[in-house]
PDB file of C-alpha atoms and ligand atoms in Angstrom:
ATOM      1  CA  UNK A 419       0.000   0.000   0.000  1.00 33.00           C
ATOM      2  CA  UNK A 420       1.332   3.057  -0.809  1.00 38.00           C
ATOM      3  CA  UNK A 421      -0.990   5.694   0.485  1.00 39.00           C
ATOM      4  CA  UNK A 422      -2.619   6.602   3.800  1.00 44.00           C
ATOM      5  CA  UNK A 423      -6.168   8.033   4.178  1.00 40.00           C
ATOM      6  CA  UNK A 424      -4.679  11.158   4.251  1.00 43.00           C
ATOM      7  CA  UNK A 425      -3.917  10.598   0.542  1.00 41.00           C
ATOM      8  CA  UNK A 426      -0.025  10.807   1.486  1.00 53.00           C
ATOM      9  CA  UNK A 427       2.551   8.520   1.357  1.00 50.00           C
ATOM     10  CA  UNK A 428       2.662   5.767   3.697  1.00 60.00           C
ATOM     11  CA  UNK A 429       6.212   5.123   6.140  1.00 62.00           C
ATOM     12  CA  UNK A 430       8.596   2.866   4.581  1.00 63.00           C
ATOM     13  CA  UNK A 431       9.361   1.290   7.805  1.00 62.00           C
ATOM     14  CA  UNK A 432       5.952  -0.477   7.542  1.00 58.00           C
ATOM     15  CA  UNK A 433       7.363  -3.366   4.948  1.00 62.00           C
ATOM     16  CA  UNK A 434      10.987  -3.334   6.353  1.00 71.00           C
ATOM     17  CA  UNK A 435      12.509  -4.230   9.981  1.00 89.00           C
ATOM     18  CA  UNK A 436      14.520   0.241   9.537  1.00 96.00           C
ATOM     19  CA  UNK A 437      12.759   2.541  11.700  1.00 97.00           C
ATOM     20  CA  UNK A 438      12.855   5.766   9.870  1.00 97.00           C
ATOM     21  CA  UNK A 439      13.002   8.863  12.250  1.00 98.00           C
ATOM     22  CA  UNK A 440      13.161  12.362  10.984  1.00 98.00           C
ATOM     23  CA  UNK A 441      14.118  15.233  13.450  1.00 98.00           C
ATOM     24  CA  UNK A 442      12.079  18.804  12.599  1.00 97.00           C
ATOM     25  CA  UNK A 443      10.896  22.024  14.261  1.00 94.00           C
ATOM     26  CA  UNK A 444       9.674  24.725  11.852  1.00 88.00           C
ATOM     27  CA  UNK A 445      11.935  27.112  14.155  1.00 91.00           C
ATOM     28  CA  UNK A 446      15.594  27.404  13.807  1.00 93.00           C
ATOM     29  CA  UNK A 447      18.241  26.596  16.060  1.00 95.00           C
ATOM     30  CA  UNK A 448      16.171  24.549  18.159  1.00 97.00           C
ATOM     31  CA  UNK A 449      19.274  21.926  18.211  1.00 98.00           C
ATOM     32  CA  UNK A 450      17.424  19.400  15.691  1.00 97.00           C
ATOM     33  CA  UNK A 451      20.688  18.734  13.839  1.00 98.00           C
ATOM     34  CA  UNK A 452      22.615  18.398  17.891  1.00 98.00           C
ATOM     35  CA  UNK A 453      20.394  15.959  19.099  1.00 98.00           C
ATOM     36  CA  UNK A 454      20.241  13.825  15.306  1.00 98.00           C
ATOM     37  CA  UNK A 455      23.851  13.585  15.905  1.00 98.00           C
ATOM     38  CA  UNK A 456      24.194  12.885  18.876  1.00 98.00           C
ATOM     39  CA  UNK A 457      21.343  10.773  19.578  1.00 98.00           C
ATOM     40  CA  UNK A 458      21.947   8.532  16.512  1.00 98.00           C
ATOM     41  CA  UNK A 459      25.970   8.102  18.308  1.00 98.00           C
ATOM     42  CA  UNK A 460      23.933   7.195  21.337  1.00 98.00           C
ATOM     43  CA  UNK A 461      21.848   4.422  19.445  1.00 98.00           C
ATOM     44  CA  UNK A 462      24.907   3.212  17.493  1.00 98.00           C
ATOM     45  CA  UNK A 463      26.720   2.632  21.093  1.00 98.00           C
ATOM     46  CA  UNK A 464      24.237   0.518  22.258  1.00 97.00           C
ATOM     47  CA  UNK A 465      24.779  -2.124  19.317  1.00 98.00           C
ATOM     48  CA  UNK A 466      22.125  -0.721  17.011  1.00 98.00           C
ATOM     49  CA  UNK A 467      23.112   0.331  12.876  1.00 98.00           C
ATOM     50  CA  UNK A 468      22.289   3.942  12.216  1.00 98.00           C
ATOM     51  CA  UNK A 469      22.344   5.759   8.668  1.00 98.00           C
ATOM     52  CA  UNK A 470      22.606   9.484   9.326  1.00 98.00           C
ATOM     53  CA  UNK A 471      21.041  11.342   6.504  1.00 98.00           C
ATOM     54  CA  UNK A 472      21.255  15.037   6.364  1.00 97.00           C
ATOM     55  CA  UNK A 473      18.015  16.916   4.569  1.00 94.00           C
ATOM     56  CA  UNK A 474      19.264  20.423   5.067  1.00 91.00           C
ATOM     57  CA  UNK A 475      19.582  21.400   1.381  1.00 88.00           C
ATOM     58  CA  UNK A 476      20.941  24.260   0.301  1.00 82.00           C
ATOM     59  CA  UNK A 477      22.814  24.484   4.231  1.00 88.00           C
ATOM     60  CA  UNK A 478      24.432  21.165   5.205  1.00 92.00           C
ATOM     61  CA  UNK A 479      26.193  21.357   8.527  1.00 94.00           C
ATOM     62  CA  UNK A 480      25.240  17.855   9.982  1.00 97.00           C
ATOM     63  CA  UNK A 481      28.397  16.661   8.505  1.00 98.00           C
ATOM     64  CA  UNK A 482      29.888  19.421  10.987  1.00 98.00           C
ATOM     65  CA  UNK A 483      28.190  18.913  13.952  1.00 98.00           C
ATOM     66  CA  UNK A 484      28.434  14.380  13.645  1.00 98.00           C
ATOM     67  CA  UNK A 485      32.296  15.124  12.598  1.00 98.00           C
ATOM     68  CA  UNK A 486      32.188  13.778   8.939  1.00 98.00           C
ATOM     69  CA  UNK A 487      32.902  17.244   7.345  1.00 96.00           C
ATOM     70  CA  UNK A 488      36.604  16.433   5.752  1.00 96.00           C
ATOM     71  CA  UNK A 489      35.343  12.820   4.070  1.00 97.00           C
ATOM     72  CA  UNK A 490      32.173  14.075   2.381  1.00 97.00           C
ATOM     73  CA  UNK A 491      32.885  13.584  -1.427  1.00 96.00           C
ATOM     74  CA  UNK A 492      29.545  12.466  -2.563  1.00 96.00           C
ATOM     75  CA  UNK A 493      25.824  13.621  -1.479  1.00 95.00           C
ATOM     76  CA  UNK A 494      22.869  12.438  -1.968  1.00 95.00           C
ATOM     77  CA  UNK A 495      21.727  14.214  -4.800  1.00 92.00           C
ATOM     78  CA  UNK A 496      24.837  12.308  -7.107  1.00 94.00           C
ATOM     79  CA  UNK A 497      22.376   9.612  -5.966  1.00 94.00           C
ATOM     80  CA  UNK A 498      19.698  10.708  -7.308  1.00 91.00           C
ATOM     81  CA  UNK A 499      21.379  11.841 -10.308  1.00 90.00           C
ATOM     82  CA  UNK A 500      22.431   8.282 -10.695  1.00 91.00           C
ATOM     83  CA  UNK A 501      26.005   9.162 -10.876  1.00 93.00           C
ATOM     84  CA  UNK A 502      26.644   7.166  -7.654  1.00 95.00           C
ATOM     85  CA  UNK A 503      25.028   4.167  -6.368  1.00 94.00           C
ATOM     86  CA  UNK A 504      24.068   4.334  -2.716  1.00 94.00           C
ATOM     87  CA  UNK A 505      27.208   2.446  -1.285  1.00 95.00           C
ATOM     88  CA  UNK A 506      29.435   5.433  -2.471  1.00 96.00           C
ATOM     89  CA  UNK A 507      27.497   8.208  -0.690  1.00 97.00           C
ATOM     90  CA  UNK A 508      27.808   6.618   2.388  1.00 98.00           C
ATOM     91  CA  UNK A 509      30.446   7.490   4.904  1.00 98.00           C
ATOM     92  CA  UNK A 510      31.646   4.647   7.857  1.00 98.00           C
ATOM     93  CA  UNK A 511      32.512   6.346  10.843  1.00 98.00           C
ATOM     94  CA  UNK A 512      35.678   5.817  12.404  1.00 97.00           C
ATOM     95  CA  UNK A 513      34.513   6.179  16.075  1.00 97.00           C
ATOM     96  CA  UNK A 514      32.031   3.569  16.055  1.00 98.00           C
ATOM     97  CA  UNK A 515      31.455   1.112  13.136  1.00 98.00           C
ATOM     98  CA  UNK A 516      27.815   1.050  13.420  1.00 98.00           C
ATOM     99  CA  UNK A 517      27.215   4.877  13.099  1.00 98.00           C
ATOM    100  CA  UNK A 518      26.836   6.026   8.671  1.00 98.00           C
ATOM    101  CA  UNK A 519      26.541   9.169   7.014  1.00 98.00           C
ATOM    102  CA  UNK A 520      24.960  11.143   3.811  1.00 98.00           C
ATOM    103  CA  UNK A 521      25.620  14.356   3.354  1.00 97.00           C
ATOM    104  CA  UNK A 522      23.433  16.833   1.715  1.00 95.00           C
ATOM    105  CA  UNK A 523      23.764  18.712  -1.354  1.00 91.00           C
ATOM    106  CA  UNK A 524      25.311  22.072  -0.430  1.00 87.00           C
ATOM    107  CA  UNK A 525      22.727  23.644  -2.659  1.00 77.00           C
ATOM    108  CA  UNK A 526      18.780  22.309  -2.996  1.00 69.00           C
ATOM    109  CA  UNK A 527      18.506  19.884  -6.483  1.00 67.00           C
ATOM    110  CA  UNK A 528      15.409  20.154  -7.506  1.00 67.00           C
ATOM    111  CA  UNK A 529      16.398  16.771  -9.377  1.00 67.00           C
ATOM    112  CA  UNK A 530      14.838  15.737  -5.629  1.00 81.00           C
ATOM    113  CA  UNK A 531      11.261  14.816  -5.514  1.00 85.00           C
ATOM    114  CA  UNK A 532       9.620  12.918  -3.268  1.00 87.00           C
ATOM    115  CA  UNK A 533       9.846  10.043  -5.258  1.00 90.00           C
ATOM    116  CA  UNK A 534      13.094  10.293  -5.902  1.00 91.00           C
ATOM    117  CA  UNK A 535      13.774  10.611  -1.874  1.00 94.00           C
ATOM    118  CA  UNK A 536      11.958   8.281  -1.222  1.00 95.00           C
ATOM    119  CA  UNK A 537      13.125   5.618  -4.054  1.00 95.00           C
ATOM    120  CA  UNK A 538      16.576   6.144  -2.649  1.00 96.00           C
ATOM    121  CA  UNK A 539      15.245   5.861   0.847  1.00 96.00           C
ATOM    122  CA  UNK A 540      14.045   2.480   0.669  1.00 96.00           C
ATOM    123  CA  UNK A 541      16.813   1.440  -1.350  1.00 95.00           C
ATOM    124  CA  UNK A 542      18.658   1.847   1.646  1.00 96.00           C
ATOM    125  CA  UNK A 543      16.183   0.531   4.097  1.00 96.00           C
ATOM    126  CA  UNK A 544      16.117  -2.454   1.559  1.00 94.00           C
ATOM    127  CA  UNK A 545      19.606  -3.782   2.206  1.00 93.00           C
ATOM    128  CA  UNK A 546      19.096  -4.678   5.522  1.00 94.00           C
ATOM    129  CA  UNK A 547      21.787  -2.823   6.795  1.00 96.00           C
ATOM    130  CA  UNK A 548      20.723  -0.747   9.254  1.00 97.00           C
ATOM    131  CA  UNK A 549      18.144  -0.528  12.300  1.00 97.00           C
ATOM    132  CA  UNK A 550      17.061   2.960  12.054  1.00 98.00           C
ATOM    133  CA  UNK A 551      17.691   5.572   9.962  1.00 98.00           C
ATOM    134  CA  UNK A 552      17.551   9.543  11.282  1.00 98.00           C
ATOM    135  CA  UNK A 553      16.956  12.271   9.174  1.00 98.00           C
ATOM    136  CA  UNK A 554      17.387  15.821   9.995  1.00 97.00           C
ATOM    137  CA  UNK A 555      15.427  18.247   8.245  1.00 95.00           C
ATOM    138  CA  UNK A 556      16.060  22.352   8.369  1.00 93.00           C
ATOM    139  CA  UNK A 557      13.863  24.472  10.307  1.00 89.00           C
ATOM    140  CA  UNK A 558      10.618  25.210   8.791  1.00 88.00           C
ATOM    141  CA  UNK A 559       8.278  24.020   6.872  1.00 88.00           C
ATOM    142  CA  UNK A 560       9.804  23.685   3.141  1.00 87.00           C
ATOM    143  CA  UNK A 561      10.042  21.489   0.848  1.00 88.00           C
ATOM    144  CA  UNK A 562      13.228  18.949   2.685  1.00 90.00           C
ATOM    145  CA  UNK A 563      10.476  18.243   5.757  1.00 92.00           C
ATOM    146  CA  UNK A 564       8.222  17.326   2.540  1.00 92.00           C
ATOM    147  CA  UNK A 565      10.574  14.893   1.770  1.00 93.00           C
ATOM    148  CA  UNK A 566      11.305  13.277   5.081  1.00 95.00           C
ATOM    149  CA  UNK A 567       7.533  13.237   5.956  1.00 95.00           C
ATOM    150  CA  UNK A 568       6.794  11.438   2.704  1.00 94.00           C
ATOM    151  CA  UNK A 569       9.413   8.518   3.730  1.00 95.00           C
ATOM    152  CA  UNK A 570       9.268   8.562   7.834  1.00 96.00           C
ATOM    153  CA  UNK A 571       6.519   6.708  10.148  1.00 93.00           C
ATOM    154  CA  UNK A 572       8.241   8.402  13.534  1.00 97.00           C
ATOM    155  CA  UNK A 573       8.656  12.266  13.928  1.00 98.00           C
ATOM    156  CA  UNK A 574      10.959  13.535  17.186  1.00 98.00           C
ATOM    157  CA  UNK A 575      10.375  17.415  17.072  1.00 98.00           C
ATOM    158  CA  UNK A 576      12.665  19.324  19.309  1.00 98.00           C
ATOM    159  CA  UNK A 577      11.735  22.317  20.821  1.00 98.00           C
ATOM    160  CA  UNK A 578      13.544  24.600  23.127  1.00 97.00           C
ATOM    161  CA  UNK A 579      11.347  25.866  26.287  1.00 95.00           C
ATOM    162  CA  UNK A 580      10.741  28.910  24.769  1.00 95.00           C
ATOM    163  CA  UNK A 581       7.447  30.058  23.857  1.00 95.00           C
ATOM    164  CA  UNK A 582       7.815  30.617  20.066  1.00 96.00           C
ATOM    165  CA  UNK A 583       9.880  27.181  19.687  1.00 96.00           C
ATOM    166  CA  UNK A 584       6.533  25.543  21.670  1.00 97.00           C
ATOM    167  CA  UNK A 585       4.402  27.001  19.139  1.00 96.00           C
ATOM    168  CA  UNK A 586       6.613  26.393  16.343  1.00 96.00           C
ATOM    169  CA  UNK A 587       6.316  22.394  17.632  1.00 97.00           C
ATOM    170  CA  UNK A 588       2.883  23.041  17.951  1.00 96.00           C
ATOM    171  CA  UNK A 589       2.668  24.153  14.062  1.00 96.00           C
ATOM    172  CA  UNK A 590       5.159  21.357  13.117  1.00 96.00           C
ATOM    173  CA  UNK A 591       2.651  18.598  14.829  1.00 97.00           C
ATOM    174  CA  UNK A 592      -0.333  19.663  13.233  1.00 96.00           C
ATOM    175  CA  UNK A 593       1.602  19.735   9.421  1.00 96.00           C
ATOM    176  CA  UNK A 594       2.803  16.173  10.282  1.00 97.00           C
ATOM    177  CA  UNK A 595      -0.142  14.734  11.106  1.00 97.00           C
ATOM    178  CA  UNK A 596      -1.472  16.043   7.995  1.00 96.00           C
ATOM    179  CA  UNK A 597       1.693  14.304   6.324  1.00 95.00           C
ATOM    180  CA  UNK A 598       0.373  11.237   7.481  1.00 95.00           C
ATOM    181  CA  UNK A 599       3.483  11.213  10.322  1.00 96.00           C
ATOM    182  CA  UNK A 600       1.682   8.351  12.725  1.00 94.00           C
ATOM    183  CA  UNK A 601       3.942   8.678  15.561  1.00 97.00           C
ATOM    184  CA  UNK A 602       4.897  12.360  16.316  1.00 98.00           C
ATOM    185  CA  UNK A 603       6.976  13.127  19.589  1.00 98.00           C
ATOM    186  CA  UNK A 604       8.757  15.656  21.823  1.00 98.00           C
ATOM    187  CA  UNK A 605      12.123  16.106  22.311  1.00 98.00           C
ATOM    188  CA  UNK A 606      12.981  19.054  24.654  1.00 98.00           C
ATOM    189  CA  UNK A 607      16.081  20.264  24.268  1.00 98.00           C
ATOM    190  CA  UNK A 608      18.252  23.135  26.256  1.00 97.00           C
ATOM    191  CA  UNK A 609      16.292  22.917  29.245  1.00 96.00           C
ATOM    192  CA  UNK A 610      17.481  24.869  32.394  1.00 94.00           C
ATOM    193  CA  UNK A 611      16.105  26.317  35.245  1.00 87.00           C
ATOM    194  CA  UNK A 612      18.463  24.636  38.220  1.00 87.00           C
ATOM    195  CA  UNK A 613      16.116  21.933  39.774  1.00 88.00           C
ATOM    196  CA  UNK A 614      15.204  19.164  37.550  1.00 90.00           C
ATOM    197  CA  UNK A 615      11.635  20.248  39.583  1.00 89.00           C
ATOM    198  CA  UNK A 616      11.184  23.182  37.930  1.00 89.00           C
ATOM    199  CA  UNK A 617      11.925  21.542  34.571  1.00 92.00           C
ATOM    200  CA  UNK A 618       9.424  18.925  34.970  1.00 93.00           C
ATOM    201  CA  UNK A 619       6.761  21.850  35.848  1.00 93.00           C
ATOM    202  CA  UNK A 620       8.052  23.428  32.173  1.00 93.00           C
ATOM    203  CA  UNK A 621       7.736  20.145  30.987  1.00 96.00           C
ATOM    204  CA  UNK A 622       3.625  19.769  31.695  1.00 96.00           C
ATOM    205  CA  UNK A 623       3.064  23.336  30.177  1.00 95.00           C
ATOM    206  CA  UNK A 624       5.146  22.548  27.168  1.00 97.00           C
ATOM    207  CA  UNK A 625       2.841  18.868  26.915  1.00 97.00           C
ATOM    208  CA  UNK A 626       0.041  20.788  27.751  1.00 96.00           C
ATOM    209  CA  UNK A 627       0.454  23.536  24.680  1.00 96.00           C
ATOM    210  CA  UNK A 628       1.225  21.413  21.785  1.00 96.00           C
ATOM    211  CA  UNK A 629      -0.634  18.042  23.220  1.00 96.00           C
ATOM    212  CA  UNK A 630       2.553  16.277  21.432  1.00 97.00           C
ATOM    213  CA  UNK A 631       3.936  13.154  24.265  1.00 97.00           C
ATOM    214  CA  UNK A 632       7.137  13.500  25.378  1.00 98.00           C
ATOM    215  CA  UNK A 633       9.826  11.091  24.395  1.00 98.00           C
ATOM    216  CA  UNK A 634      13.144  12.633  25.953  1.00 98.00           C
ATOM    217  CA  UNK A 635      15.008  15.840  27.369  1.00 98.00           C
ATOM    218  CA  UNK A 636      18.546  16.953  27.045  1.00 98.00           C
ATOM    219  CA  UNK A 637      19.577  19.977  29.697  1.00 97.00           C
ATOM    220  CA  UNK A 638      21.585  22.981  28.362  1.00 97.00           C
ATOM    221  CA  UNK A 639      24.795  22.785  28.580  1.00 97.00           C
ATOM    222  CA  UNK A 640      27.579  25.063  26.828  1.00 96.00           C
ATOM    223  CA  UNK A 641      29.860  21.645  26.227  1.00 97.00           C
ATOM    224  CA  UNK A 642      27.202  20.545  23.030  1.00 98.00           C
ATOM    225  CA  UNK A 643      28.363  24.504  22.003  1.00 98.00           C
ATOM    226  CA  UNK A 644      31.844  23.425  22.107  1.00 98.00           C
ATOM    227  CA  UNK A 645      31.450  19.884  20.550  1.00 98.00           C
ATOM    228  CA  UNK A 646      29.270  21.282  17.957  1.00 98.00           C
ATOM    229  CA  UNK A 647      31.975  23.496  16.576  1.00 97.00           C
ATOM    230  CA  UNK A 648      34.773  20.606  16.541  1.00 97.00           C
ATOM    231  CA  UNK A 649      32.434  18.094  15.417  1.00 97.00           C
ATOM    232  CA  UNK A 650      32.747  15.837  18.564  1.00 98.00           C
ATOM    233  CA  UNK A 651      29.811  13.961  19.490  1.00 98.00           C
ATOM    234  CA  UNK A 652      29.037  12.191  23.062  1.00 97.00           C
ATOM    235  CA  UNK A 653      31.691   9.684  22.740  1.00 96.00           C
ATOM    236  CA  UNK A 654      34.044  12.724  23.154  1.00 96.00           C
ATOM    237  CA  UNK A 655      31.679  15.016  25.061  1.00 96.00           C
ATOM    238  CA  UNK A 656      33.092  15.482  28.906  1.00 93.00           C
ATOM    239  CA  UNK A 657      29.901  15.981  29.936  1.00 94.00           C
ATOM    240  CA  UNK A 658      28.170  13.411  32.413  1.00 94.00           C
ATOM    241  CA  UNK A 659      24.817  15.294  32.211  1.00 94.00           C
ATOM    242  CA  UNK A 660      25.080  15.167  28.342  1.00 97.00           C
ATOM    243  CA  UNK A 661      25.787  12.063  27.788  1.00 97.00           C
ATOM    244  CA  UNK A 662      23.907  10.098  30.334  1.00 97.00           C
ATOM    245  CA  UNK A 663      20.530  12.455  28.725  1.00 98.00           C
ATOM    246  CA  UNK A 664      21.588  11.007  25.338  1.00 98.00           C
ATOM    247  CA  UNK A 665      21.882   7.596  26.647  1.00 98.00           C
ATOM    248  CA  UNK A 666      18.405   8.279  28.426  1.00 98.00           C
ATOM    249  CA  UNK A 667      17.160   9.170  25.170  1.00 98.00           C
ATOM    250  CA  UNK A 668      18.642   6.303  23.556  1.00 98.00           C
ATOM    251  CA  UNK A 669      17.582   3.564  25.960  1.00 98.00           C
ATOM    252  CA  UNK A 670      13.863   5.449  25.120  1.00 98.00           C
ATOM    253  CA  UNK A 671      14.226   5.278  21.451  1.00 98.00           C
ATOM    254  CA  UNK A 672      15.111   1.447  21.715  1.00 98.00           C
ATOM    255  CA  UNK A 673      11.901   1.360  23.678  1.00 97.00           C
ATOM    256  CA  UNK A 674      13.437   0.247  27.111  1.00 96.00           C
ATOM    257  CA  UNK A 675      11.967   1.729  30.192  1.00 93.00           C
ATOM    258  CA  UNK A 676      13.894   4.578  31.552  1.00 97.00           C
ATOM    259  CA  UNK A 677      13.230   7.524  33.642  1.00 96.00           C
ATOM    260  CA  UNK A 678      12.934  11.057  32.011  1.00 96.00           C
ATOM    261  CA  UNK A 679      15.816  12.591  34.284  1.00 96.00           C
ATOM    262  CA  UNK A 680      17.783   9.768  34.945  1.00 96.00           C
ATOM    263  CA  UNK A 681      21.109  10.021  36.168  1.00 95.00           C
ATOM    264  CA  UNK A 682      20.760  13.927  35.347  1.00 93.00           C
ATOM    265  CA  UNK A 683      22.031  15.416  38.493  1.00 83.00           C
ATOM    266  CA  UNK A 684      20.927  19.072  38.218  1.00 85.00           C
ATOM    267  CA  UNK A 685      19.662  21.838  35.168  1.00 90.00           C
ATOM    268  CA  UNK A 686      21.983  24.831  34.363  1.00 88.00           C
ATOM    269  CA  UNK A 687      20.479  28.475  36.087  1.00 85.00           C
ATOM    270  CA  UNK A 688      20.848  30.968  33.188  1.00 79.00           C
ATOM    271  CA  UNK A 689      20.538  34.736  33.838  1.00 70.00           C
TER     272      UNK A 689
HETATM  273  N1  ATP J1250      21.371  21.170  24.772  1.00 81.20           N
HETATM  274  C1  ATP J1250      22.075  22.197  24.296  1.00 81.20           C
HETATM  275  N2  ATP J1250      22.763  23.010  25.139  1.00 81.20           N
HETATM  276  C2  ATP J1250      23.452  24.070  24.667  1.00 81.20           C
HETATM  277  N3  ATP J1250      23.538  24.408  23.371  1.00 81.20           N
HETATM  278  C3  ATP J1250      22.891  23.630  22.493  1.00 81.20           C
HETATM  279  C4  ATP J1250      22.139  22.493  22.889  1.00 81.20           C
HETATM  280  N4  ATP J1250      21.621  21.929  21.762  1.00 81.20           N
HETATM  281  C5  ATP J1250      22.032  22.667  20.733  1.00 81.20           C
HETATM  282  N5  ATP J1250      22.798  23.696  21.153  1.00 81.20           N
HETATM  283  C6  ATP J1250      23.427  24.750  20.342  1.00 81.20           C
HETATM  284  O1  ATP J1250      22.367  25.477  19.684  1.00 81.20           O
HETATM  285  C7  ATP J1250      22.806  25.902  18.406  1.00 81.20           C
HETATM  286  C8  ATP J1250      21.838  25.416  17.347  1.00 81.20           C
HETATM  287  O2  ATP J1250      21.912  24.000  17.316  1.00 81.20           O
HETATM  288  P1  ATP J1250      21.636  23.180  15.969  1.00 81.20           P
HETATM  289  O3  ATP J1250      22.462  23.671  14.858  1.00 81.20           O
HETATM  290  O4  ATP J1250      21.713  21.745  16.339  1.00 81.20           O
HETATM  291  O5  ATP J1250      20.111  23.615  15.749  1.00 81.20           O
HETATM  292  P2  ATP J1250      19.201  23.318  14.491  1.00 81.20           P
HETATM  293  O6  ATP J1250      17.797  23.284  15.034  1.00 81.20           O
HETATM  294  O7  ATP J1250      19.674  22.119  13.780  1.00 81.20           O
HETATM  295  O8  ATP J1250      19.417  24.615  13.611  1.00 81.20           O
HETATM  296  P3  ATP J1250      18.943  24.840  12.089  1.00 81.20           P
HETATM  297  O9  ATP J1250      17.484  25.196  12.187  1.00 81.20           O
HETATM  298  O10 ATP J1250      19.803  25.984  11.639  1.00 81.20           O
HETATM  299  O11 ATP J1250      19.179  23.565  11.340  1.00 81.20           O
HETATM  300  C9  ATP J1250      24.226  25.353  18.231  1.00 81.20           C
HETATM  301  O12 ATP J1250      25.148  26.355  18.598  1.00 81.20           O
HETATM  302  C10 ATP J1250      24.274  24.193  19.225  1.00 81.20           C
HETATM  303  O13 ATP J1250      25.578  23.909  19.681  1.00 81.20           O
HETATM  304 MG1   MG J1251      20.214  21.871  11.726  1.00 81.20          MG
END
């Protein structure tokens, strides 16, 4: 079957044993490319094969932030240009063999329909080779997030616990259930406020607004800042807080039962 009710395209994960998870807010600078990264090294530590693909068109910097930036050769596009099969485009990482890459185009191809996205998509999910698959889309709601939501059964929208980011998840929500995007869920990212307390009373509001469940947090923390620029992700990060959030996250994704603020000791106070 190739259509939902909605008269969109139905998730490829539904005939394969790939989860496909795209990563959105139609804000900016949420931290939807920090969390792809870093959550997808989180899921490829615990055993699991993970294809990062990077939708940002036009403005990659996943390859950046995940620490790929000086092998990218080929993108996806030469894939869909058929210059390339898939097995070139992707990159192995060297950190941990069970984490992959494709880069985006640096400028959008309009060679890239849906079909073509999502041809390519299950082409990959096809081989067998990986568990889950993570897409990161730009902020807003353009044409990449078209692409993603055309191919991807489970949406993680990240929002910041501000109020145009909860609004902007809000927004996001709505467009993906439209999209046909079954399983749509929160990631809240940067969150302060000193007591994890006070975070989990931010938490209900933020529930509360966009009526979106809640699949994970990750605190602020200026070391992701720092990481993000080198292109170091949690296996480097000397965080505890970050990394035991990611692995939080992780153990969540893989559908084990773990508390929200587990091993999280305490939230940053910003001025
Ligand atoms: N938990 C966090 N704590 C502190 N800084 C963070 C955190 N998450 C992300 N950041 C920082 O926020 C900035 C934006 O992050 P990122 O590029 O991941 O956002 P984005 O939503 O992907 O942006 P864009 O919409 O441009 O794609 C970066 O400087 C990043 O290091
Ligand atoms: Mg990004």
């Amino acid at each position: 079957m190739d259509t939902n009710p909605n008269g969109n395209n139905s998730s490829i994960s539904a005939d394969t044993t790939t989860k496909v998870i795209l990563f959105t807010s139609c804000k900016g600078g949420v931290g939807k490319s920090t969390v792809c990264a870093n959550l997808a090294m989180a899921v490829a530590k615990r055993g699991k094969r993970v294809l990062l693909i990077d939708c940002d068109f036009g403005n990659r910097c996943l390859d950046l932030v995940a620490g790929f930036s000086d092998e990218v050769v080929y993108d996806i596009s030469d894939i869909a240009s058929e210059k390339i099969d898939c097995e070139r485009a992707i990159l192995h990482d060297r950190r941990c063999e069970n984490l992959h890459f494709i880069a985006a185009p640096l400028g959008f191809d309009h060679t890239m329909d849906p079909e073509a996205f999502r041809a390519i998509v299950k082409r990959l999910t096809d081989t067998g080779s990986f568990d889950f698959v993570f897409i990161d889309t730009p902020g807003g709601i353009g044409e990449p997030l078209q692409l993603a939501a055309a191919v991807a059964d489970t949406a993680y929208i990240v929002v910041e616990p501000t109020r145009p980011a909860v609004r902007a998840a809000e927004r996001t929500s709505d467009y993906l259930a439209q999209k046909g995007v079954g399983k749509r869920r929160l990631i809240v990212n940067k969150l302060s406020g000193g007591s994890v307390r006070k975070a989990q009373q931010e938490l209900i509001s933020i529930i509360d607004t966009t009526s979106v469940k809640l699949h994970g947090v990750i605190p602020y923390d200026p070391a992701l800042i720092v990481a993000g620029n080198r292109g170091i992700l949690i296996d480097e990060i000397p965080s505890f807080n970050v990394t035991n959030a990611f692995d939080n996250l992780a153990a969540r994704t893989l559908g084990e039962g773990r508390r929200l603020f587990a091993n999280i000791k305490r939230l940053r106070k910003l001025k």
